[in-house]
Amino acid sequence: MFLASYFEGLFNIRYFVEEILLSSAEKNKKYTISRISLKDLAVARRLSELGFYSGAEVVVLGYSALKKTFLVEISSYTLSLRKSVCDLVFLNEFKKN
């Protein structure tokens, strides 16, 4: 326990969390955005204008039969995103403080 609290103070982190892509998220489960990939700067900028930022809460409401488009709720509004765009968004499971 001492070692964990030592590293928590040293690195200013509580735990290591595995990131998942928005395109592989489960339906009707709450997630928080950990980061957005900068592979495509124009798309990353557009996502930030739509409210996709680190720490924002996201829920995947549904997806098409072939998982090519995703219905996502963020900041109390609903968006439809392509899989290529969803692959730029990394999520962590939502943990209520």
C-alpha positions as a printed Julia matrix, in Angstrom:
97×3 Matrix{Float64}:
   0.0    0.0     0.0
   2.84   2.37    0.85
   4.45   1.75   -2.53
   1.2    2.58   -4.37
   0.76   5.83   -2.46
   4.43   6.67   -3.07
   4.02   6.3    -6.84
   0.71   8.15   -6.73
   2.44  11.14   -5.21
   5.51  10.81   -7.4
   3.68  10.64  -10.73
   0.46  12.39   -9.64
  -1.67   9.47  -10.81
  -4.09   7.17   -9.01
  -4.25   4.17  -11.28
  -3.5    3.0   -14.78
  -6.57   2.72  -16.97
  -6.76   0.95  -20.29
  -7.97   3.15  -23.12
 -10.47   1.94  -25.69
 -11.57   3.45  -28.98
 -14.98   5.05  -29.33
 -15.7    2.61  -32.15
 -15.27  -0.36  -29.77
 -17.3    1.08  -26.87
 -20.35  -0.75  -25.53
 -23.85   0.59  -26.1
 -25.56   2.63  -23.35
 -22.45   2.75  -21.17
 -20.91   6.0   -19.94
 -17.3    6.82  -20.82
 -15.01   9.8   -20.43
 -12.76  10.99  -23.23
  -9.09  10.52  -22.37
  -7.61  11.98  -25.55
  -8.15  12.62  -29.24
  -5.62  11.4   -31.78
  -4.01  14.05  -33.97
  -3.61  11.86  -37.07
  -6.06  14.09  -38.93
  -5.78  17.64  -37.57
  -8.85  18.97  -39.39
 -11.07  16.24  -37.95
  -9.54  16.65  -34.47
 -10.26  20.38  -34.61
 -13.83  19.75  -35.72
 -14.34  17.25  -32.9
 -13.11  19.79  -30.36
 -15.59  22.32  -31.76
 -18.36  19.75  -31.27
 -17.46  19.32  -27.59
 -15.06  16.38  -27.73
 -12.36  17.25  -25.19
 -10.49  15.39  -22.5
 -12.8   14.64  -19.59
 -16.1   15.0   -21.47
 -18.74  12.33  -20.86
 -19.83  10.23  -23.85
 -22.51   7.56  -24.33
 -22.79   5.38  -27.43
 -26.53   5.12  -28.09
 -26.31   2.8   -31.07
 -24.58   1.87  -34.29
 -25.4    0.57  -37.75
 -25.53  -3.13  -38.57
 -21.98  -3.18  -39.94
 -20.64  -0.72  -37.31
 -19.84   1.9   -39.94
 -21.73   4.75  -38.24
 -22.23   5.42  -34.54
 -24.88   7.39  -32.66
 -23.16   9.22  -29.81
 -24.51  11.47  -27.05
 -22.18  14.17  -25.71
 -23.02  17.31  -23.74
 -26.78  16.6   -23.97
 -26.89  16.44  -27.77
 -26.76  13.53  -30.2
 -24.31  13.07  -33.08
 -23.81  10.52  -35.82
 -20.15   9.79  -36.54
 -18.33   7.63  -39.07
 -16.14   4.8   -37.85
 -13.02   6.55  -39.19
 -13.8    9.54  -36.96
 -14.63   7.33  -33.96
 -11.22   5.68  -34.31
  -9.59   9.0   -33.38
 -11.3    9.23  -29.96
  -9.87   7.32  -26.98
 -12.06   6.62  -23.94
 -11.83   5.49  -20.34
 -14.65   3.95  -18.35
 -16.66   6.58  -16.48
 -15.86   6.65  -12.78
 -18.02   8.77  -10.53
 -16.01  10.62   -7.85
